[in-house]
Amino acid sequence: MPALACVDAAVPPPGYGFAWGGALPAPGAFPGGAPTTAGGATSDWTSPWSTDHSAALYRINGWGAPYFCVNAAGDIAVRPHGAATLPHQEIDLMKVVKKASDPKSAGGIGLRLPLLVRLPDVLKHRLQSLHAAFDFAIRSNGYGSRYQGVYPVKCNQDRYIVEDIVEFGSPFGFGLEAGSKAELLLAMNCLTRASPEAFLICNGYKDEEYIALALVARSMDLNTVIVLEQEEELDTVVETSHRLGVRPVIGLRAKLRTKHSGHFGSTSGEKGKFGLTTTQILSVAQKLQRLEMLDCLQLLHFHIGSQIPSTTLLADGVGEAAQIYCELARLGAAMRVIDIGGGLGIDYDGSHSCGSDMSVGYGLEEYAGAVVRAVMSACDRKHVRHPIICSESGRALVSHHSVLIFEAVSSSTTKAEPLPSIGSNLAYFLDELADDARSDYHNLMAAALDGEYETCALYADQLKRRCIDHFKDGVLGLEHLAAVDGLCDLVSKELGVADPVKTYHVNLSLFTSMPDFWAIGQLFPIVPIHRLDQRPAIKGILSDLTCDSDGKVDRFIGGQSSLPLHELGGGDGLGGGYYLGMFLGGAYQEALGGLHNLFGGPSVVRVSQADGSHCFAVTLAVPGPSCADVLRAMQHEPEVMFEALKHRAAECAAGDAVPRALALAFHSMPYLVCAANAAGVSASDGEGTDGMSSDSDGCAGCGEEEDEEWEFMRCLHV
């Protein structure tokens, strides 16, 4: 380590420059060791980099199949029809970003990032695949009834998602599940355009208003089933049905003994939050019999928990519930439907394993087969007619169809960078150190010359800690502390013990767009959506815009504490921006997201596969909430605020440009305007369209021809 030995003898020129010889072995091509693929094997970092290397590194073929892949350009591409997608039908996500963020003058839409890309073709394929899996299991096992699922709208209540599911599921009698009055109203409205057979399952805790609304839906010829979560709900159902003159169809939610041990199984087992015990189930059946309403009891519902890890656990729970179903039929109930609830999981980390909440050890076909066989076995033993099988598979339906795209705006290392001015003057500063610190420095030099690198690291750490104490006591200047910090960091780097992880600052609110990561530790695949034909040389973590220490992503799929990333910058037609995508986040994230630091939701585009050069069409574009929108959500009045600030500006003679600047500030999104899309923003700040054309007008323009403040006020009132 001869470079350190030269410090004492250096002549102190002006400044504090410090030359480093780099005598210790250099770190590898990827700091901290080569990344591993999904199978745990180390990637071949010596061969020329290819898109196949990136696909393996980020496990895209594991969690992304059959909907996401890396194309020849090194971009993430969407395969909207799954494995049946033809090459010319693939949708390049970078082209979607360009279309969405480019200004209208350049043929774009002028939206700001972050951007949520919805893919209705993927949603349709997921629904069709789920139905096909059950249809195959029913036919191959000789099952005597059918599958008829529902979508639990709590997973994502977005209007277009729910309407798409009703439309795509109409040939299969696919229905909806509601858990609150508002969700029930939503479901009632959408199901007026659905198949008459489609179920409207009413779950959740209920009062008289909820039950009356469900009975109104029944009177409108919607196939409504009121599922009892608590025994006392039965009295309200009976009384309200008599008052309204509507005979109800009733279901029971059973509290099974079968328990899902993972995080998502907290609502399962005997002590679960929801459902009736066997004693309560028997009591309800007997009461209905006394009231001559036992024919109203037609459905049994249960829920083992989300993300059921294995078909073994699934079959155990379904088998237990099927026995209860058969017993209710024996008691005289007009049973016809078994609702197996949710639990159909997805593979977040691509491992196809059943050892964690981040993956499942089965596919759609195995899931459907296990359900059909378990129900059929129980019913055949009891000589009970096979029921309609209903499931509430929300996560499995909508997770794949949304991609959140955001930009990294800057980066910094988690270690202090050495100052360019430490070097030859370091010996001069050492004369002013206390005796104990100067002794540590000389011991460090001696250990370096002797090649005792472990001892060298110990003395460097001791020197740094001692100088920090001296600085706190006021006996050491800032320049001296900076010089020692720089020296110790260089030593750590040369010894290979420095932390090589960089922090990438991303234009995103974790609490708004990825709340499950912060709340329950849910991991989502996060991948650069371009430059995947290049070798990633950085280990990084992501830090969001919020003023909160929890606003960072430092855990990734595969048990990794960092993410392989590329250096910021690089020409790709978008001003050198670096774009990442969060995948499989279509369930729950939008509904659970908050307004921490008043960062609202992202801009949204709905993208369908279409003929043409880009293989897609933007059928809906919605700009993200403005500052005025998020302020209004917290009971502020942007119109009043604007007038008050404008009046204050006039009193202070702040200039005629201030009202315009205020209007633009209220109207803009709270997120940063990055250099990569600044041109698009300045040309069409916040503009969007609710149709195909990227040239359609909207109130969000604040057009240059109009006075800005009047346009702003008009937009607020609209």
XYZ file of C-alpha atoms in Angstrom:
718
model
C 0.000 0.000 0.000
C 2.789 2.475 -0.986
C 0.485 5.383 -1.802
C -0.237 5.952 1.868
C 3.473 5.940 2.643
C 3.978 9.011 0.475
C 1.683 11.216 2.510
C 4.144 12.270 5.203
C 6.798 13.194 2.685
C 4.502 15.188 0.441
C 5.231 18.873 -0.078
C 2.128 20.895 0.809
C 1.125 22.890 -2.287
C -1.949 25.188 -2.253
C -5.121 23.240 -1.611
C -5.556 19.751 -0.270
C -5.211 17.517 -3.314
C -4.459 13.877 -2.498
C -3.194 11.408 -5.081
C -4.093 7.736 -4.607
C -1.952 4.986 -6.076
C -4.522 2.220 -5.915
C -2.008 -0.412 -4.809
C -4.544 -2.847 -3.375
C -6.453 -5.233 -5.647
C -9.217 -3.462 -7.563
C -12.824 -4.452 -6.910
C -14.527 -6.813 -9.339
C -16.562 -5.841 -12.383
C -19.653 -5.693 -10.218
C -19.044 -4.222 -6.740
C -19.638 -6.766 -4.055
C -19.521 -9.712 -6.424
C -21.378 -10.746 -9.547
C -25.152 -10.847 -9.281
C -26.882 -14.195 -9.358
C -29.692 -15.387 -11.536
C -33.030 -16.782 -10.398
C -31.535 -20.193 -9.909
C -28.717 -18.897 -7.758
C -26.021 -19.336 -10.427
C -23.626 -16.488 -11.055
C -24.089 -14.724 -14.381
C -21.226 -14.937 -16.853
C -19.843 -11.422 -16.547
C -16.837 -12.080 -18.721
C -18.776 -12.654 -21.936
C -20.317 -9.806 -23.977
C -23.511 -8.594 -22.364
C -26.832 -9.500 -23.938
C -30.524 -9.099 -23.266
C -30.584 -12.739 -22.145
C -28.179 -11.850 -19.342
C -30.519 -9.068 -18.203
C -33.577 -11.325 -18.359
C -31.806 -13.827 -16.107
C -30.368 -11.173 -13.780
C -33.741 -9.552 -13.099
C -35.664 -12.891 -13.170
C -37.973 -11.545 -15.853
C -38.731 -14.967 -17.273
C -39.800 -16.076 -13.780
C -42.181 -13.362 -12.551
C -42.912 -11.830 -15.956
C -43.949 -14.825 -18.053
C -45.921 -14.850 -20.240
C -46.563 -11.090 -20.322
C -43.161 -9.381 -20.112
C -39.870 -9.937 -21.911
C -36.754 -8.084 -23.063
C -36.795 -7.185 -26.746
C -33.865 -6.861 -29.129
C -33.574 -3.118 -28.412
C -32.929 -3.838 -24.741
C -36.332 -2.539 -23.630
C -39.034 -4.265 -21.613
C -41.812 -5.341 -23.953
C -45.361 -6.334 -23.108
C -46.859 -9.464 -24.629
C -50.541 -8.492 -24.372
C -51.915 -11.889 -25.369
C -49.514 -13.965 -23.305
C -47.707 -16.795 -25.048
C -49.978 -16.339 -28.090
C -48.596 -12.840 -28.739
C -46.981 -12.487 -32.162
C -43.673 -10.590 -32.458
C -45.285 -7.629 -34.212
C -47.862 -7.335 -31.387
C -45.353 -6.722 -28.597
C -45.589 -3.287 -26.958
C -42.301 -1.536 -26.148
C -42.715 0.249 -22.801
C -40.130 2.888 -23.703
C -42.222 3.851 -26.724
C -45.228 4.157 -24.437
C -43.252 6.473 -22.135
C -42.164 8.575 -25.092
C -45.713 8.847 -26.433
C -47.056 9.793 -23.017
C -44.379 12.312 -22.020
C -43.544 13.993 -25.336
C -45.246 17.366 -25.893
C -48.244 17.581 -28.165
C -46.212 19.568 -30.654
C -44.003 16.473 -31.062
C -46.921 14.052 -31.353
C -47.069 13.100 -27.701
C -49.627 13.600 -24.949
C -47.640 15.846 -22.612
C -48.089 13.906 -19.369
C -45.713 14.094 -16.454
C -44.165 11.111 -14.770
C -44.611 8.992 -12.710
C -46.793 7.103 -15.138
C -49.139 4.181 -14.577
C -49.580 2.082 -17.711
C -52.731 -0.015 -17.772
C -52.889 -2.950 -20.181
C -56.500 -4.129 -20.717
C -55.372 -6.841 -23.143
C -53.366 -8.447 -20.339
C -56.363 -8.173 -18.019
C -58.566 -9.888 -20.594
C -56.035 -12.663 -21.079
C -55.777 -13.237 -17.320
C -59.544 -13.583 -16.983
C -59.800 -15.899 -19.967
C -56.901 -17.991 -18.672
C -58.510 -18.361 -15.241
C -61.790 -19.503 -16.761
C -59.992 -21.828 -19.186
C -58.076 -23.447 -16.309
C -61.277 -24.236 -14.417
C -63.055 -25.320 -17.592
C -60.261 -27.789 -18.332
C -60.259 -29.126 -14.752
C -64.047 -29.568 -14.827
C -64.019 -31.419 -18.142
C -61.011 -33.600 -17.371
C -62.406 -34.678 -13.968
C -65.991 -35.151 -15.086
C -67.252 -32.514 -12.675
C -71.024 -32.046 -12.812
C -71.323 -28.270 -12.636
C -69.464 -25.143 -13.761
C -67.092 -22.395 -12.659
C -68.434 -18.859 -12.298
C -66.065 -16.374 -10.685
C -66.376 -12.864 -9.295
C -63.915 -9.994 -9.072
C -63.514 -8.446 -5.575
C -63.567 -4.760 -6.410
C -61.520 -3.874 -3.289
C -58.412 -5.014 -5.207
C -58.741 -2.052 -7.547
C -61.937 -0.041 -7.794
C -60.874 1.963 -10.843
C -63.882 2.448 -13.070
C -62.270 1.233 -16.274
C -60.810 -1.875 -14.643
C -64.167 -2.927 -13.206
C -65.979 -2.166 -16.452
C -63.369 -4.123 -18.426
C -63.747 -7.152 -16.172
C -67.525 -7.092 -16.535
C -67.212 -6.811 -20.317
C -64.490 -9.432 -20.716
C -66.224 -11.795 -18.267
C -69.719 -11.513 -19.706
C -69.426 -14.701 -21.832
C -68.524 -16.611 -18.646
C -71.121 -15.092 -16.317
C -68.307 -13.400 -14.403
C -69.581 -11.155 -11.585
C -68.414 -8.813 -8.843
C -67.904 -8.914 -5.076
C -68.491 -5.895 -2.837
C -67.455 -5.303 0.763
C -69.003 -1.897 1.499
C -71.978 0.228 0.498
C -69.940 2.288 -1.943
C -68.517 -0.839 -3.570
C -72.020 -2.299 -3.743
C -73.310 0.763 -5.614
C -70.357 0.507 -7.986
C -70.989 -3.189 -8.586
C -74.740 -2.737 -9.076
C -74.170 -0.130 -11.750
C -71.589 -2.191 -13.647
C -73.575 -5.443 -13.468
C -76.560 -3.882 -15.210
C -74.505 -4.476 -18.353
C -73.349 -7.985 -17.389
C -74.702 -11.465 -17.929
C -77.953 -12.016 -15.943
C -76.285 -15.030 -14.293
C -73.356 -12.985 -12.960
C -73.135 -13.109 -9.174
C -73.183 -10.007 -6.998
C -71.579 -11.272 -3.783
C -72.151 -8.995 -0.773
C -69.401 -9.543 1.806
C -68.189 -7.458 4.728
C -69.860 -6.202 7.868
C -73.413 -5.045 7.224
C -75.980 -2.711 8.716
C -79.596 -2.229 7.704
C -78.701 0.241 4.939
C -76.219 -2.168 3.365
C -78.686 -5.065 3.512
C -81.548 -2.926 2.154
C -79.351 -1.857 -0.761
C -78.460 -5.490 -1.490
C -82.149 -6.408 -1.493
C -82.879 -3.503 -3.834
C -80.251 -4.983 -6.158
C -82.071 -8.315 -5.922
C -85.345 -6.600 -6.851
C -83.570 -5.251 -9.968
C -82.945 -8.839 -11.120
C -79.277 -8.761 -10.183
C -78.088 -12.178 -8.972
C -77.375 -10.887 -5.450
C -76.205 -13.048 -2.557
C -75.948 -11.618 0.972
C -73.136 -13.441 2.765
C -73.425 -13.466 6.561
C -70.148 -12.553 8.253
C -71.712 -12.522 11.736
C -74.582 -14.506 13.158
C -76.534 -11.396 14.232
C -76.697 -10.176 10.622
C -79.348 -12.804 9.967
C -81.963 -10.952 12.036
C -81.387 -7.755 10.052
C -81.633 -9.646 6.754
C -84.908 -11.291 7.760
C -86.497 -8.108 9.098
C -85.410 -5.955 6.150
C -86.504 -8.512 3.567
C -89.972 -8.689 5.150
C -90.223 -4.897 5.195
C -89.199 -4.562 1.533
C -91.046 -7.647 0.357
C -87.935 -9.127 -1.285
C -86.980 -12.728 -0.579
C -83.206 -12.870 -0.081
C -80.591 -15.326 -1.266
C -78.277 -15.940 1.676
C -74.733 -17.233 1.988
C -72.630 -18.103 5.022
C -68.960 -17.416 5.547
C -67.409 -20.356 7.368
C -64.497 -19.963 9.766
C -62.371 -22.979 8.864
C -59.857 -24.828 11.009
C -57.443 -24.909 8.083
C -54.937 -22.105 8.625
C -52.590 -20.338 6.237
C -49.401 -19.711 8.227
C -48.038 -16.825 6.145
C -48.623 -13.096 6.616
C -51.787 -13.210 4.512
C -53.277 -16.017 6.595
C -54.074 -13.822 9.596
C -57.780 -13.893 8.675
C -57.886 -17.685 8.568
C -58.231 -20.348 11.242
C -60.554 -20.540 14.211
C -59.434 -17.142 15.523
C -59.757 -15.399 12.173
C -61.392 -11.997 11.853
C -64.311 -13.105 9.703
C -66.808 -15.923 9.474
C -69.070 -18.182 11.514
C -68.022 -21.151 13.625
C -69.673 -24.531 13.104
C -71.912 -23.835 16.116
C -73.040 -20.529 14.602
C -73.546 -22.101 11.167
C -75.793 -24.748 12.673
C -77.696 -22.078 14.626
C -78.327 -20.020 11.475
C -79.547 -23.068 9.565
C -81.926 -24.023 12.359
C -83.293 -20.487 12.633
C -83.919 -20.320 8.893
C -85.704 -23.643 9.109
C -87.993 -22.323 11.859
C -88.726 -19.258 9.714
C -89.409 -21.472 6.678
C -86.567 -19.701 4.863
C -84.041 -22.540 4.642
C -84.470 -22.490 0.868
C -82.895 -19.006 0.939
C -79.574 -20.469 2.115
C -77.759 -21.308 -1.129
C -74.060 -20.402 -0.843
C -71.124 -21.305 1.393
C -68.165 -18.945 1.401
C -64.718 -19.217 3.007
C -61.320 -17.611 2.642
C -58.072 -19.294 3.642
C -56.027 -16.139 3.013
C -54.314 -14.340 0.142
C -51.287 -15.837 -1.581
C -52.016 -19.473 -0.663
C -48.519 -20.948 -1.116
C -49.330 -24.542 -2.135
C -52.088 -26.703 -3.580
C -51.707 -29.005 -0.556
C -52.941 -26.268 1.786
C -55.548 -25.240 -0.776
C -56.974 -28.750 -1.115
C -57.054 -29.162 2.656
C -59.094 -25.978 3.123
C -61.416 -26.617 0.189
C -62.008 -30.162 1.391
C -62.982 -28.947 4.874
C -65.363 -26.351 3.424
C -66.889 -28.881 1.039
C -67.781 -31.080 4.022
C -69.636 -28.151 5.613
C -71.380 -27.526 2.282
C -72.550 -31.151 2.140
C -73.803 -31.030 5.730
C -75.863 -27.919 5.004
C -77.367 -29.696 2.004
C -78.195 -32.658 4.248
C -79.973 -30.314 6.667
C -82.263 -29.170 3.871
C -80.652 -25.946 2.632
C -81.002 -25.309 -1.102
C -77.227 -25.243 -1.543
C -75.960 -24.547 -5.065
C -72.707 -22.487 -4.835
C -69.412 -22.947 -3.015
C -67.397 -19.699 -2.969
C -63.749 -20.530 -2.297
C -62.827 -16.869 -1.790
C -59.477 -15.422 -2.776
C -56.015 -16.866 -2.293
C -54.967 -17.596 -5.863
C -51.431 -16.257 -5.638
C -48.917 -14.821 -8.063
C -45.169 -15.278 -8.298
C -43.680 -11.928 -7.257
C -40.067 -13.108 -7.178
C -40.070 -15.640 -10.001
C -38.924 -18.515 -7.791
C -42.076 -20.649 -8.222
C -41.727 -21.778 -4.623
C -44.094 -22.136 -1.668
C -41.668 -21.064 1.044
C -42.567 -17.364 1.315
C -45.326 -14.821 0.793
C -43.551 -13.620 -2.362
C -44.201 -16.696 -4.480
C -46.474 -19.684 -5.003
C -45.651 -23.233 -6.047
C -48.394 -23.681 -8.648
C -49.983 -22.200 -11.750
C -53.576 -21.566 -12.768
C -54.086 -25.133 -13.994
C -52.782 -26.740 -10.796
C -54.910 -24.388 -8.679
C -58.117 -25.102 -10.576
C -57.458 -28.846 -10.603
C -56.895 -28.965 -6.837
C -60.140 -27.073 -6.172
C -62.279 -29.178 -8.498
C -60.941 -32.491 -7.178
C -61.396 -31.492 -3.514
C -65.007 -30.348 -3.991
C -65.868 -33.322 -6.166
C -64.398 -35.838 -3.720
C -66.380 -34.501 -0.739
C -69.645 -34.243 -2.649
C -69.351 -37.713 -4.181
C -68.768 -39.269 -0.763
C -71.946 -37.634 0.545
C -73.923 -38.101 -2.680
C -74.458 -34.348 -2.967
C -74.918 -32.641 -6.303
C -71.785 -30.836 -7.474
C -72.091 -27.096 -6.768
C -71.179 -24.129 -8.911
C -67.612 -23.198 -8.008
C -67.073 -19.485 -7.447
C -63.777 -17.784 -6.627
C -62.833 -14.224 -5.699
C -59.442 -14.088 -7.406
C -58.644 -10.375 -7.485
C -54.872 -10.261 -7.040
C -54.326 -12.909 -9.704
C -56.550 -11.052 -12.164
C -55.320 -7.468 -11.986
C -51.713 -7.542 -10.719
C -50.064 -8.087 -14.102
C -52.036 -5.504 -16.051
C -50.515 -2.356 -14.471
C -46.926 -1.130 -14.721
C -45.726 1.876 -12.722
C -42.960 3.749 -14.543
C -40.811 6.343 -12.796
C -37.534 8.130 -13.397
C -34.283 8.233 -11.458
C -33.316 11.903 -11.256
C -29.942 11.711 -9.501
C -27.695 9.380 -7.548
C -25.297 9.488 -4.645
C -23.095 6.966 -2.887
C -23.885 5.913 0.647
C -20.247 6.565 1.580
C -18.555 9.964 1.663
C -16.625 10.825 -1.471
C -13.001 11.851 -0.882
C -12.397 15.557 -1.353
C -10.161 16.393 -4.294
C -8.245 18.679 -1.959
C -7.080 16.393 0.816
C -3.889 15.016 -0.408
C -0.506 16.560 -0.289
C -1.639 18.832 2.525
C -2.749 15.969 4.787
C 0.573 15.867 6.643
C 0.196 19.592 7.319
C -3.207 18.990 8.943
C -1.896 16.063 10.992
C 0.381 18.394 12.918
C -2.737 19.978 14.402
C -4.331 16.685 15.493
C -4.275 15.651 19.103
C -1.532 13.235 20.143
C -3.831 10.196 20.329
C -5.244 10.826 16.842
C -1.777 11.426 15.398
C -0.656 8.135 16.955
C -3.542 6.324 15.259
C -2.488 7.815 11.945
C 1.118 6.655 12.274
C -0.047 3.158 13.264
C -2.261 3.161 10.167
C 0.722 4.042 7.975
C 2.881 1.335 9.545
C 0.227 -1.329 9.065
C -0.190 -0.282 5.441
C 3.543 -0.548 4.743
C 3.687 -3.992 6.369
C 0.724 -5.227 4.324
C -1.346 -5.848 7.447
C -4.591 -4.792 5.834
C -6.952 -5.975 8.581
C -4.951 -4.005 11.150
C -4.920 -1.077 8.741
C -8.741 -1.098 8.633
C -8.941 -1.191 12.437
C -6.659 1.816 12.835
C -8.538 3.736 10.134
C -11.813 3.171 11.951
C -10.265 4.137 15.280
C -8.750 7.309 13.795
C -12.087 8.319 12.320
C -14.043 7.751 15.525
C -11.465 9.584 17.623
C -11.475 12.600 15.291
C -15.284 12.714 15.373
C -15.130 12.912 19.161
C -12.558 15.722 18.935
C -14.746 17.581 16.445
C -17.750 17.308 18.794
C -15.568 18.705 21.592
C -14.639 21.675 19.410
C -10.911 20.934 19.219
C -10.891 19.892 15.540
C -11.824 22.012 12.527
C -14.156 21.028 9.709
C -11.299 20.902 7.194
C -9.351 18.493 9.398
C -12.364 16.214 9.857
C -13.061 16.221 6.109
C -9.448 15.301 5.390
C -9.501 12.385 7.826
C -12.886 11.221 6.479
C -11.529 11.261 2.956
C -8.411 9.346 3.949
C -10.376 6.676 5.826
C -12.843 6.258 2.984
C -10.010 5.785 0.529
C -8.483 3.160 2.789
C -11.820 1.344 3.004
C -12.219 1.487 -0.760
C -8.753 0.075 -1.416
C -9.290 -2.668 1.139
C -12.557 -3.600 -0.538
C -14.623 -2.963 2.581
C -16.250 0.275 1.413
C -19.970 0.115 0.795
C -20.349 0.306 -3.008
C -24.122 0.834 -2.958
C -25.440 3.999 -4.576
C -28.713 5.684 -3.739
C -30.799 6.529 -6.783
C -33.270 9.335 -6.108
C -36.512 8.582 -7.925
C -39.378 10.867 -8.867
C -41.945 8.927 -6.873
C -43.726 8.680 -3.539
C -43.359 5.221 -2.071
C -46.302 5.847 0.261
C -48.596 6.783 -2.632
C -47.610 4.237 -5.258
C -46.098 1.300 -3.325
C -47.786 1.415 0.096
C -47.607 -2.352 0.625
C -43.800 -2.241 0.517
C -43.748 0.230 3.407
C -46.678 -1.256 5.335
C -46.176 -5.030 5.149
C -42.834 -5.536 3.402
C -44.399 -6.701 0.133
C -41.751 -6.945 -2.585
C -42.476 -6.099 -6.206
C -40.245 -6.702 -9.225
C -38.472 -3.422 -10.046
C -36.473 -3.354 -13.257
C -34.972 -0.753 -15.620
C -37.285 -0.738 -18.638
C -34.468 0.076 -21.072
C -30.696 -0.304 -21.559
C -31.045 -4.025 -20.856
C -28.615 -4.751 -23.671
C -25.969 -3.062 -21.498
C -24.150 -4.434 -18.475
C -25.406 -2.863 -15.206
C -22.350 -1.755 -13.218
C -23.983 -0.235 -10.145
C -25.539 -1.713 -7.025
C -28.283 0.688 -6.016
C -31.163 1.342 -3.683
C -34.049 3.711 -4.414
C -34.979 6.783 -2.395
C -38.278 8.591 -3.016
C -39.170 12.291 -2.838
C -40.861 12.276 0.547
C -39.343 13.767 3.687
C -39.477 10.419 5.438
C -36.666 8.017 6.233
C -38.944 5.079 5.359
C -39.332 6.399 1.822
C -36.773 4.085 0.283
C -36.665 0.703 -1.415
C -33.725 -1.260 -0.050
C -35.082 -4.806 -0.332
C -35.669 -6.526 -3.636
C -36.892 -9.861 -4.919
C -34.529 -12.781 -4.515
C -33.493 -11.634 -1.028
C -31.282 -8.877 -2.444
C -30.485 -5.668 -0.560
C -29.603 -3.765 -3.744
C -30.670 -3.621 -7.372
C -28.318 -3.850 -10.383
C -28.545 -0.499 -12.166
C -26.839 1.455 -14.923
C -25.018 4.748 -14.614
C -27.358 7.691 -15.083
C -27.228 9.327 -18.495
C -27.067 7.744 -21.911
C -28.801 8.515 -25.144
C -32.075 6.759 -25.756
C -34.170 9.438 -27.344
C -35.581 10.724 -24.049
C -32.948 13.218 -23.027
C -30.871 10.625 -21.201
C -33.497 9.832 -18.588
C -33.244 6.567 -16.672
C -36.593 4.820 -16.330
C -37.566 1.988 -14.023
C -40.754 -0.018 -13.808
C -42.531 -1.580 -10.859
C -44.424 -4.654 -12.026
C -47.249 -6.805 -10.602
C -48.633 -3.863 -8.628
C -52.127 -3.736 -10.121
C -53.854 -4.953 -6.936
C -54.435 -2.797 -3.835
C -51.663 -0.215 -4.335
C -53.847 2.531 -5.807
C -56.635 2.137 -3.249
C -54.231 1.995 -0.285
C -51.951 4.839 -1.408
C -52.088 8.025 0.655
C -51.038 11.664 0.251
C -47.860 11.754 2.327
C -46.128 15.109 1.698
C -49.129 15.809 -0.565
C -47.758 13.732 -3.414
C -50.754 12.476 -5.355
C -51.136 9.569 -7.717
C -49.345 9.149 -11.060
C -50.521 10.037 -14.529
C -52.369 7.160 -16.173
C -52.495 5.844 -19.719
C -54.567 2.947 -20.976
C -52.691 1.145 -23.736
C -54.141 -1.486 -26.064
C -52.449 -3.560 -28.724
C -53.141 -2.194 -32.186
C -51.863 -2.408 -35.728
C -49.312 0.203 -36.699
C -45.658 1.044 -36.328
C -45.729 1.184 -32.516
C -48.084 -1.810 -32.042
C -50.231 0.092 -29.541
C -52.856 2.795 -29.141
C -53.384 5.029 -26.119
C -57.133 4.824 -25.528
C -57.183 6.889 -22.332
C -54.788 9.434 -20.846
C -55.330 11.118 -17.483
C -52.857 13.575 -15.948
C -51.947 12.962 -12.330
C -53.527 15.053 -9.555
C -52.334 18.654 -9.447
C -51.220 20.549 -6.350
C -54.702 22.048 -6.248
C -56.259 18.570 -6.344
C -54.260 17.213 -3.420
C -54.788 20.390 -1.400
C -58.522 20.130 -1.942
C -58.432 16.501 -0.802
C -57.160 17.755 2.578
C -60.020 20.313 2.903
C -58.029 23.305 1.639
C -59.609 25.691 -0.872
C -57.220 26.340 -3.772
C -59.416 29.084 -5.244
C -59.388 31.029 -1.986
C -55.679 30.370 -1.483
C -54.929 31.649 -4.970
C -56.833 34.893 -4.438
C -55.212 35.470 -1.047
C -51.702 34.919 -2.417
C -52.397 37.122 -5.429
C -53.597 39.887 -3.119
C -50.462 39.530 -0.981
C -48.281 39.709 -4.081
C -49.987 42.963 -5.129
C -49.442 44.445 -1.673
C -45.755 43.584 -1.853
C -45.426 44.874 -5.435
C -44.006 41.473 -6.362
C -44.581 41.990 -10.068
C -47.120 41.073 -12.700
C -45.587 37.640 -13.306
C -46.427 36.367 -9.824
C -50.121 35.530 -10.443
C -49.139 33.522 -13.488
C -46.452 31.673 -11.527
C -48.926 30.948 -8.732
C -51.493 29.652 -11.198
C -48.973 27.295 -12.755
C -47.836 26.092 -9.328
C -51.377 25.265 -8.234
C -52.059 23.503 -11.495
C -48.846 21.458 -11.770
C -48.302 17.972 -10.347
C -46.367 17.879 -7.053
C -43.626 15.725 -8.606
C -40.355 17.012 -10.044
C -40.038 18.246 -13.602
C -37.056 16.239 -14.803
C -34.695 17.436 -17.491
C -35.633 14.499 -19.713
C -39.229 15.657 -20.109
C -38.995 19.326 -19.206
C -39.635 20.302 -22.803
C -42.823 18.286 -22.864
C -44.007 19.787 -19.615
C -43.334 23.357 -20.632
C -45.165 22.846 -23.884
C -48.222 21.161 -22.419
C -48.062 21.140 -18.640
C -50.525 18.625 -17.285
C -52.380 18.169 -20.546
C -54.254 14.956 -21.083
C -56.899 13.354 -23.183
C -59.749 11.000 -22.583
C -59.671 9.629 -26.103
C -57.402 8.166 -28.728
C -56.073 11.394 -30.161
C -53.051 12.929 -28.510
C -54.127 16.289 -29.928
C -57.487 16.503 -28.183
C -57.987 19.528 -25.973
C -58.524 19.547 -22.218
C -59.032 22.131 -19.514
C -55.609 21.256 -18.138
C -53.693 23.231 -20.719
C -53.540 26.723 -19.224
C -53.162 27.790 -22.840
C -50.741 30.493 -23.800
C -53.446 32.411 -25.667
C -55.482 32.888 -22.471
C -54.604 34.736 -19.336
C -53.036 32.135 -17.052
C -54.839 33.044 -13.860
C -58.301 33.054 -15.438
C -57.581 29.722 -17.116
C -56.441 28.366 -13.766
C -59.620 29.508 -12.038
C -61.713 27.986 -14.803
C -59.905 24.655 -14.402
C -60.446 24.676 -10.658
C -64.177 25.167 -11.006
C -64.418 22.549 -13.747
